[in-house]
Coordinates of C-alpha atoms in Angstrom, one line a residue:
M1189 CA 27.5 5.0 -27.2
I1190 CA 26.9 6.6 -23.8
L1191 CA 26.3 3.9 -21.2
H1192 CA 22.8 4.9 -20.2
E1193 CA 21.6 4.8 -23.8
L1194 CA 21.9 1.0 -23.7
I1195 CA 18.4 1.1 -22.4
S1196 CA 15.9 3.3 -24.2
L1197 CA 13.9 5.9 -22.3
D1198 CA 10.6 4.3 -22.9
V1199 CA 11.9 1.0 -21.5
L1200 CA 13.3 2.7 -18.5
R1201 CA 10.0 4.4 -17.9
V1202 CA 8.1 1.1 -17.9
I1203 CA 10.7 -0.5 -15.7
W1204 CA 10.3 2.3 -13.1
W1205 CA 6.6 2.1 -13.3
G1206 CA 6.9 -1.6 -12.5
L1207 CA 9.4 -1.0 -9.8
L1208 CA 7.2 1.6 -8.1
G1209 CA 4.4 -1.1 -8.1
V1210 CA 6.9 -3.6 -6.6
L1211 CA 7.7 -1.2 -3.8
L1212 CA 4.1 -0.4 -3.0
I1213 CA 3.1 -4.0 -3.1
G1214 CA 6.1 -4.9 -1.0
F1215 CA 5.0 -2.3 1.6
A1216 CA 1.4 -3.8 1.6
L1217 CA 2.7 -7.3 1.9
T1218 CA 5.0 -6.7 4.8
D1219 CA 3.9 -3.6 6.7
G1220 CA 0.3 -4.6 5.8
F1221 CA 0.2 -7.4 8.4
D1222 CA 1.7 -5.0 10.9
M1223 CA -1.1 -2.6 10.4
G1224 CA -3.6 -5.4 10.4
V1225 CA -2.3 -6.7 13.7
G1226 CA -2.6 -3.2 15.2
A1227 CA -6.2 -2.9 14.0
L1228 CA -7.0 -6.3 15.6
L1229 CA -5.1 -5.6 18.8
P1230 CA -8.0 -4.4 21.1
F1231 CA -10.3 -7.2 19.8
V1232 CA -8.1 -10.3 19.9
G1233 CA -6.3 -9.6 23.1
K1234 CA -8.5 -9.8 26.2
T1235 CA -5.8 -9.5 28.9
D1236 CA -2.7 -7.4 29.1
T1237 CA -0.5 -10.5 28.6
E1238 CA -2.5 -11.5 25.5
R1239 CA -2.1 -8.0 24.0
R1240 CA 1.6 -8.2 24.7
V1241 CA 1.7 -11.4 22.8
V1242 CA 0.0 -9.7 19.8
I1243 CA 2.4 -6.8 19.9
N1244 CA 5.4 -9.0 20.0
T1245 CA 4.4 -11.0 16.9
V1246 CA 5.3 -7.8 15.0
G1247 CA 7.6 -6.1 17.4
P1248 CA 10.9 -7.4 15.9
V1249 CA 10.0 -6.7 12.3
W1250 CA 7.7 -3.7 11.9
E1251 CA 10.5 -1.2 11.6
G1252 CA 12.2 -3.1 8.8
N1253 CA 8.9 -3.5 7.0
Q1254 CA 8.5 0.3 6.8
V1255 CA 11.6 0.4 4.6
W1256 CA 9.4 -0.4 1.7
F1257 CA 7.2 2.7 2.4
I1258 CA 10.3 4.9 2.5
L1259 CA 11.7 3.4 -0.7
G1260 CA 8.3 3.9 -2.4
G1261 CA 8.3 7.6 -1.4
G1262 CA 11.9 8.0 -2.5
A1263 CA 11.1 6.3 -5.9
I1264 CA 8.2 8.7 -6.5
F1265 CA 10.4 11.7 -5.7
A1266 CA 13.3 10.6 -7.9
A1267 CA 11.6 8.8 -10.8
W1268 CA 8.3 10.7 -11.0
P1269 CA 8.9 14.3 -9.8
P1270 CA 5.5 15.7 -11.1
L1271 CA 3.7 12.9 -9.3
Y1272 CA 5.5 13.7 -6.1
A1273 CA 4.9 17.4 -6.4
M1274 CA 1.2 16.9 -7.1
S1275 CA 0.4 14.2 -4.6
F1276 CA 2.4 15.6 -1.7
S1277 CA 1.2 19.1 -2.1
G1278 CA -2.4 18.6 -3.2
F1279 CA -3.1 15.8 -0.7
Y1280 CA -1.0 17.2 2.1
L1281 CA -3.8 17.1 4.7
A1282 CA -4.6 13.5 4.0
M1283 CA -0.8 12.7 4.0
F1284 CA -0.5 14.4 7.4
L1285 CA -3.3 12.2 8.8
V1286 CA -1.6 9.1 7.5
L1287 CA 1.8 10.1 8.9
A1288 CA 0.3 11.1 12.2
A1289 CA -1.4 7.7 12.5
L1290 CA 1.8 5.9 11.5
I1291 CA 3.7 7.9 14.1
L1292 CA 1.4 6.5 16.8
R1293 CA 2.8 3.0 16.1
P1294 CA 6.4 3.5 17.2
V1295 CA 5.3 5.7 20.1
G1296 CA 2.7 3.1 21.2
F1297 CA 5.1 0.3 20.9
K1298 CA 7.8 2.1 23.0
Y1299 CA 5.6 3.7 25.6
R1300 CA 2.8 1.2 26.2
S1301 CA 4.7 -0.9 28.8
K1302 CA 6.4 2.1 30.6
R1303 CA 3.6 2.1 33.2
E1304 CA 1.6 -0.6 34.9
S1305 CA -1.6 1.4 34.7
A1306 CA -4.4 -0.5 32.9
A1307 CA -5.9 2.8 31.6
W1308 CA -2.5 3.9 30.3
R1309 CA -1.9 0.6 28.4
N1310 CA -5.5 0.5 27.1
G1311 CA -5.1 4.0 25.8
W1312 CA -1.9 3.0 23.9
D1313 CA -3.6 -0.1 22.6
W1314 CA -6.3 2.0 21.0
A1315 CA -3.6 4.3 19.6
L1316 CA -2.0 1.3 18.0
F1317 CA -5.5 0.4 16.6
V1318 CA -5.6 3.9 15.0
G1319 CA -2.1 3.5 13.7
G1320 CA -3.0 0.4 11.9
F1321 CA -6.6 1.0 10.7
V1322 CA -6.5 4.6 9.7
P1323 CA -3.5 4.3 7.2
A1324 CA -5.0 1.2 5.7
L1325 CA -8.3 3.0 5.2
L1326 CA -6.8 6.2 3.8
F1327 CA -4.5 4.3 1.4
G1328 CA -7.5 2.8 -0.2
V1329 CA -9.3 6.1 -0.3
A1330 CA -6.3 7.5 -2.1
V1331 CA -6.5 4.8 -4.7
G1332 CA -10.2 5.4 -5.2
N1333 CA -9.5 9.1 -5.9
V1334 CA -6.7 8.3 -8.3
L1335 CA -9.1 6.1 -10.3
Q1336 CA -11.5 9.0 -10.5
G1337 CA -8.9 11.6 -11.2
A1338 CA -7.7 14.4 -9.0
P1339 CA -8.9 18.1 -9.4
F1340 CA -5.7 19.7 -10.6
H1341 CA -4.2 21.3 -13.7
L1342 CA -0.8 22.3 -14.9
T1343 CA 0.1 25.9 -15.9
D1344 CA 2.0 26.5 -19.1
D1345 CA 5.3 26.4 -17.1
L1346 CA 4.2 23.0 -15.6
L1347 CA 3.4 24.4 -12.2
P1348 CA 0.8 22.1 -10.6
V1349 CA -2.3 23.8 -9.2
Y1350 CA -4.7 21.8 -7.0
E1351 CA -8.2 23.3 -7.1
G1352 CA -10.3 23.8 -4.0
S1353 CA -9.8 25.0 -0.4
A1354 CA -7.5 23.4 2.1
F1355 CA -10.3 21.5 3.9
G1356 CA -11.9 20.7 0.5
K1357 CA -8.7 18.9 -0.4
L1358 CA -9.3 16.6 2.6
F1359 CA -13.1 16.1 2.7
G1360 CA -13.4 16.1 -1.1
L1361 CA -11.4 12.8 -1.0
L1362 CA -14.1 11.2 1.1
N1363 CA -16.5 10.5 -1.8
P1364 CA -18.6 7.3 -2.0
F1365 CA -16.4 5.4 -4.4
A1366 CA -13.2 6.3 -2.6
L1367 CA -14.7 5.3 0.7
L1368 CA -15.6 1.9 -0.8
A1369 CA -12.0 1.5 -2.0
G1370 CA -10.9 2.4 1.6
V1371 CA -13.2 -0.3 3.1
V1372 CA -11.7 -2.8 0.7
S1373 CA -8.2 -1.8 1.6
A1374 CA -8.9 -1.8 5.4
A1375 CA -10.7 -5.2 5.2
M1376 CA -7.9 -6.7 3.2
I1377 CA -5.3 -5.5 5.7
V1378 CA -7.3 -6.8 8.6
M1379 CA -7.5 -10.2 6.8
H1380 CA -3.7 -10.1 6.3
G1381 CA -3.2 -9.3 10.0
A1382 CA -5.4 -12.2 11.0
A1383 CA -3.5 -14.5 8.8
W1384 CA -0.2 -13.4 10.5
L1385 CA -1.6 -13.9 14.0
G1386 CA -2.9 -17.3 13.0
L1387 CA 0.7 -18.2 12.1
K1388 CA 2.5 -16.4 14.9
A1389 CA 0.2 -16.7 18.0
E1390 CA -1.6 -19.5 19.8
D1391 CA -5.2 -19.9 20.8
P1392 CA -7.2 -18.2 22.0
I1393 CA -5.6 -15.2 20.3
A1394 CA -5.2 -17.0 17.0
G1395 CA -8.8 -18.3 17.1
R1396 CA -10.2 -14.8 17.7
A1397 CA -8.1 -13.4 14.9
R1398 CA -9.2 -16.1 12.5
R1399 CA -12.9 -15.5 13.1
I1400 CA -12.5 -11.7 12.5
G1401 CA -10.3 -12.4 9.5
I1402 CA -12.9 -14.6 7.8
W1403 CA -15.4 -11.7 8.0
A1404 CA -12.8 -9.3 6.8
A1405 CA -12.0 -11.5 3.8
G1406 CA -15.7 -11.6 2.9
V1407 CA -16.0 -7.8 3.1
A1408 CA -12.9 -7.4 1.0
F1409 CA -14.2 -9.9 -1.6
L1410 CA -17.6 -8.3 -1.9
G1411 CA -16.3 -4.7 -1.8
Y1412 CA -13.7 -5.5 -4.5
A1413 CA -16.4 -7.0 -6.7
L1414 CA -18.7 -4.0 -6.2
A1415 CA -15.8 -1.6 -6.9
G1416 CA -15.2 -3.4 -10.2
I1417 CA -18.8 -3.0 -11.2
W1418 CA -18.8 0.6 -10.2
L1419 CA -15.6 1.2 -12.1
A1420 CA -17.1 -0.4 -15.2
F1421 CA -20.4 1.6 -15.2
G1422 CA -20.0 4.6 -13.0
I1423 CA -16.5 6.0 -13.3
D1424 CA -15.1 7.6 -16.5
G1425 CA -11.7 6.3 -17.7
Y1426 CA -9.0 8.2 -19.5
A1427 CA -7.3 7.6 -22.8
F1428 CA -4.9 9.3 -25.2
A1429 CA -6.6 11.1 -28.1
G1430 CA -3.9 10.3 -30.6
E1431 CA -0.5 8.8 -31.1
V1432 CA 1.7 8.8 -28.0
A1433 CA 5.4 9.6 -28.0
T1434 CA 6.7 7.0 -25.5
N1435 CA 10.2 8.5 -25.9
G1436 CA 8.9 12.1 -25.8
P1437 CA 9.7 14.9 -23.3
S1438 CA 8.6 14.8 -19.7
N1439 CA 5.8 17.3 -20.3
P1440 CA 2.2 16.1 -19.7
L1441 CA 0.9 19.0 -21.8
F1442 CA 2.7 17.5 -24.8
S1443 CA -0.1 14.9 -25.4
E1444 CA -3.8 15.1 -25.7
V1445 CA -5.9 13.1 -23.3
N1446 CA -9.7 12.5 -23.3
K1447 CA -11.9 11.6 -20.4
G1448 CA -14.7 9.2 -21.0
G1449 CA -15.4 5.5 -21.6
S1450 CA -14.5 2.9 -19.2
W1451 CA -11.2 2.0 -17.4
L1452 CA -12.1 -1.6 -18.1
A1453 CA -11.5 -1.1 -21.8
A1454 CA -7.9 -2.0 -20.9
Y1455 CA -9.0 -5.6 -20.5
G1456 CA -10.1 -5.7 -24.1
E1457 CA -6.8 -4.2 -25.3
R1458 CA -4.6 -6.4 -23.0
P1459 CA -6.7 -9.4 -22.0
W1460 CA -3.7 -10.9 -20.1
I1461 CA -4.1 -8.4 -17.3
A1462 CA -7.2 -10.1 -16.2
I1463 CA -4.9 -12.4 -14.2
A1464 CA -4.5 -9.6 -11.6
P1465 CA -8.1 -9.4 -10.4
V1466 CA -8.3 -13.2 -10.6
F1467 CA -5.4 -13.4 -8.2
G1468 CA -7.2 -10.9 -6.0
F1469 CA -10.5 -12.8 -5.9
V1470 CA -8.9 -16.3 -5.6
G1471 CA -6.5 -15.1 -2.9
M1472 CA -9.2 -13.6 -0.7
A1473 CA -11.5 -16.7 -1.1
M1474 CA -8.6 -19.1 -0.3
A1475 CA -7.5 -16.9 2.6
A1476 CA -11.0 -17.1 4.1
L1477 CA -11.0 -20.9 3.7
G1478 CA -7.5 -21.2 5.1
L1479 CA -8.5 -19.1 8.2
K1480 CA -11.5 -21.4 8.7
S1481 CA -9.4 -24.6 8.3
R1482 CA -6.5 -23.3 10.3
R1483 CA -3.9 -23.8 7.5
D1484 CA -1.8 -20.9 8.8
L1485 CA 1.2 -20.7 6.5
G1486 CA -0.9 -21.3 3.3
T1487 CA -3.4 -18.7 4.5
L1488 CA -0.7 -16.1 4.8
L1489 CA 0.5 -16.9 1.3
W1490 CA -3.0 -16.7 -0.1
S1491 CA -3.5 -13.4 1.7
K1492 CA -0.3 -12.1 0.1
L1493 CA -1.6 -13.2 -3.3
A1494 CA -4.8 -11.3 -2.8
I1495 CA -3.0 -8.1 -2.0
F1496 CA -0.7 -8.6 -4.9
G1497 CA -3.7 -9.1 -7.2
V1498 CA -5.7 -6.2 -6.0
I1499 CA -2.9 -3.6 -6.1
S1500 CA -1.5 -4.8 -9.4
S1501 CA -5.0 -4.8 -11.0
V1502 CA -5.2 -1.0 -10.3
G1503 CA -1.9 -0.3 -11.9
L1504 CA -2.5 -2.6 -14.9
T1505 CA -6.0 -1.2 -15.5
M1506 CA -4.8 2.4 -15.4
F1507 CA -1.5 1.9 -17.4
P1508 CA 0.0 4.2 -18.7
F1509 CA -1.8 6.7 -16.5
I1510 CA -0.5 7.3 -13.0
L1511 CA -2.5 10.4 -11.8
P1512 CA -5.3 11.6 -14.1
S1513 CA -6.7 15.1 -13.9
A1514 CA -10.4 15.3 -13.4
T1515 CA -10.6 19.0 -14.3
D1516 CA -8.1 19.2 -17.1
P1517 CA -7.5 15.7 -18.7
R1518 CA -4.6 17.2 -20.7
S1519 CA -2.7 17.7 -17.5
S1520 CA -2.9 14.0 -16.5
L1521 CA 0.4 12.4 -15.5
T1522 CA 1.4 9.3 -17.4
V1523 CA 4.3 6.9 -17.6
W1524 CA 5.3 8.5 -20.9
D1525 CA 5.4 12.1 -19.9
A1526 CA 6.0 12.5 -16.1
S1527 CA 9.3 10.8 -15.5
S1528 CA 12.8 12.0 -14.6
S1529 CA 15.5 12.2 -17.3
H1530 CA 17.0 9.3 -19.1
L1531 CA 20.2 9.4 -17.2
T1532 CA 18.5 9.7 -13.8
L1533 CA 16.3 6.7 -14.4
F1534 CA 19.3 4.6 -15.6
V1535 CA 21.5 5.6 -12.5
M1536 CA 18.6 4.7 -10.2
L1537 CA 18.2 1.4 -11.9
V1538 CA 21.8 0.5 -11.5
V1539 CA 21.6 1.3 -7.8
T1540 CA 18.4 -0.7 -7.4
V1541 CA 19.9 -3.7 -9.1
I1542 CA 22.8 -3.6 -6.6
F1543 CA 20.9 -3.0 -3.4
M1544 CA 17.5 -4.5 -3.9
P1545 CA 18.8 -8.1 -3.7
L1546 CA 20.7 -7.2 -0.5
I1547 CA 17.5 -5.9 1.1
L1548 CA 15.5 -9.0 0.0
L1549 CA 18.2 -11.4 1.4
Y1550 CA 18.5 -9.5 4.7
T1551 CA 14.7 -9.5 5.0
A1552 CA 14.5 -13.2 4.3
W1553 CA 17.2 -13.9 6.9
V1554 CA 15.4 -11.9 9.6
Y1555 CA 12.1 -13.7 9.1
K1556 CA 14.0 -17.1 9.2
V1557 CA 15.7 -16.2 12.5
L1558 CA 12.4 -15.0 14.0
W1559 CA 10.4 -18.0 12.7
G1560 CA 8.0 -19.6 15.2
K1561 CA 5.1 -18.7 17.5
V1562 CA 5.1 -16.1 20.2
T1563 CA 3.7 -17.5 23.5
E1564 CA 2.6 -16.1 26.8
D1565 CA 5.6 -17.7 28.4
D1566 CA 7.8 -15.7 26.0
V1567 CA 6.5 -12.4 27.1
T1568 CA 6.4 -13.2 30.8
A1569 CA 9.8 -14.9 31.1
D1570 CA 12.6 -13.1 32.9
S1571 CA 14.4 -12.7 29.6
G1572 CA 11.4 -10.7 28.6
A1573 CA 10.1 -9.7 25.2
M1574 CA 10.6 -6.6 23.3
Y1575 CA 7.3 -5.0 24.5

């Protein structure tokens, strides 16, 4: 037997669907509080020193946290080529905005303190706000559009064709449901950033962050509930029309897909997945209570649980669909027909099993070394801070 045949293709497909979710959740859990801190920066720091404290709570770790984003993009490219081709070509204007906003963060961190000018520093502080808030909002908008289906189809030779003009590709994404998903995402990230500042900063910075975080948690909770109701009664789901070949060829046109019904039918078929939205609601509620009662470490953990629950609820609700087509349901990309080859998935899994534990161990070590609060004395001492 060839080594890679020890694990069947359908199992490898599910494993890589799960690993993609792990990478996206890992990005939201780590880089999420970086973005949340950036979004909070102009509002929780009233003086230049306070804003330096805020920046230095994430300064030593933000670059490492972005590894999860890079790994997620690499996993999509290698494990799900049709998804990469469709999303990175059809959504390229939106992707450009996200990347432009993300680029503002390293530039802002590096250049903010190069001049003593208050106007100069204030301008970079708002650039850091954009670098934190805009990606958080647009990531949610993307999820909202995925749940509704993207306007694309595949030709007979599997060439993806995104329908609409270039500007339509961008502004067409800004529909009401997608914007609601964006608000949930942004509020959740702000909540996460507030939980981080409560843990890493002192009053009055931490107190201001907690007050904003409580409101953000409330917005995220109500928006998530509204999105669930909207998804149940106002958004069509997708389902296979017949038997599915889970070990079949990587050809979306090989299967028949129907659009209609509700995405939430998945909870009737697999009741256990209801644990995901429960985690989301409980995490947000407990994070709000933790922010109010100043239980900082517990609050950060509850915030992480909320993010885990919300993101995993989307993946579990849609499974096995990963990018439905609104205009040609048959072209929809699923776990069973949009993956790389059996050998590719196996080799990638072996590499992941070797290197993922190393990444996790190194990350844990970094956070252990950097444990503790950042104070004004830290950023004004002769030894200085990073920013």
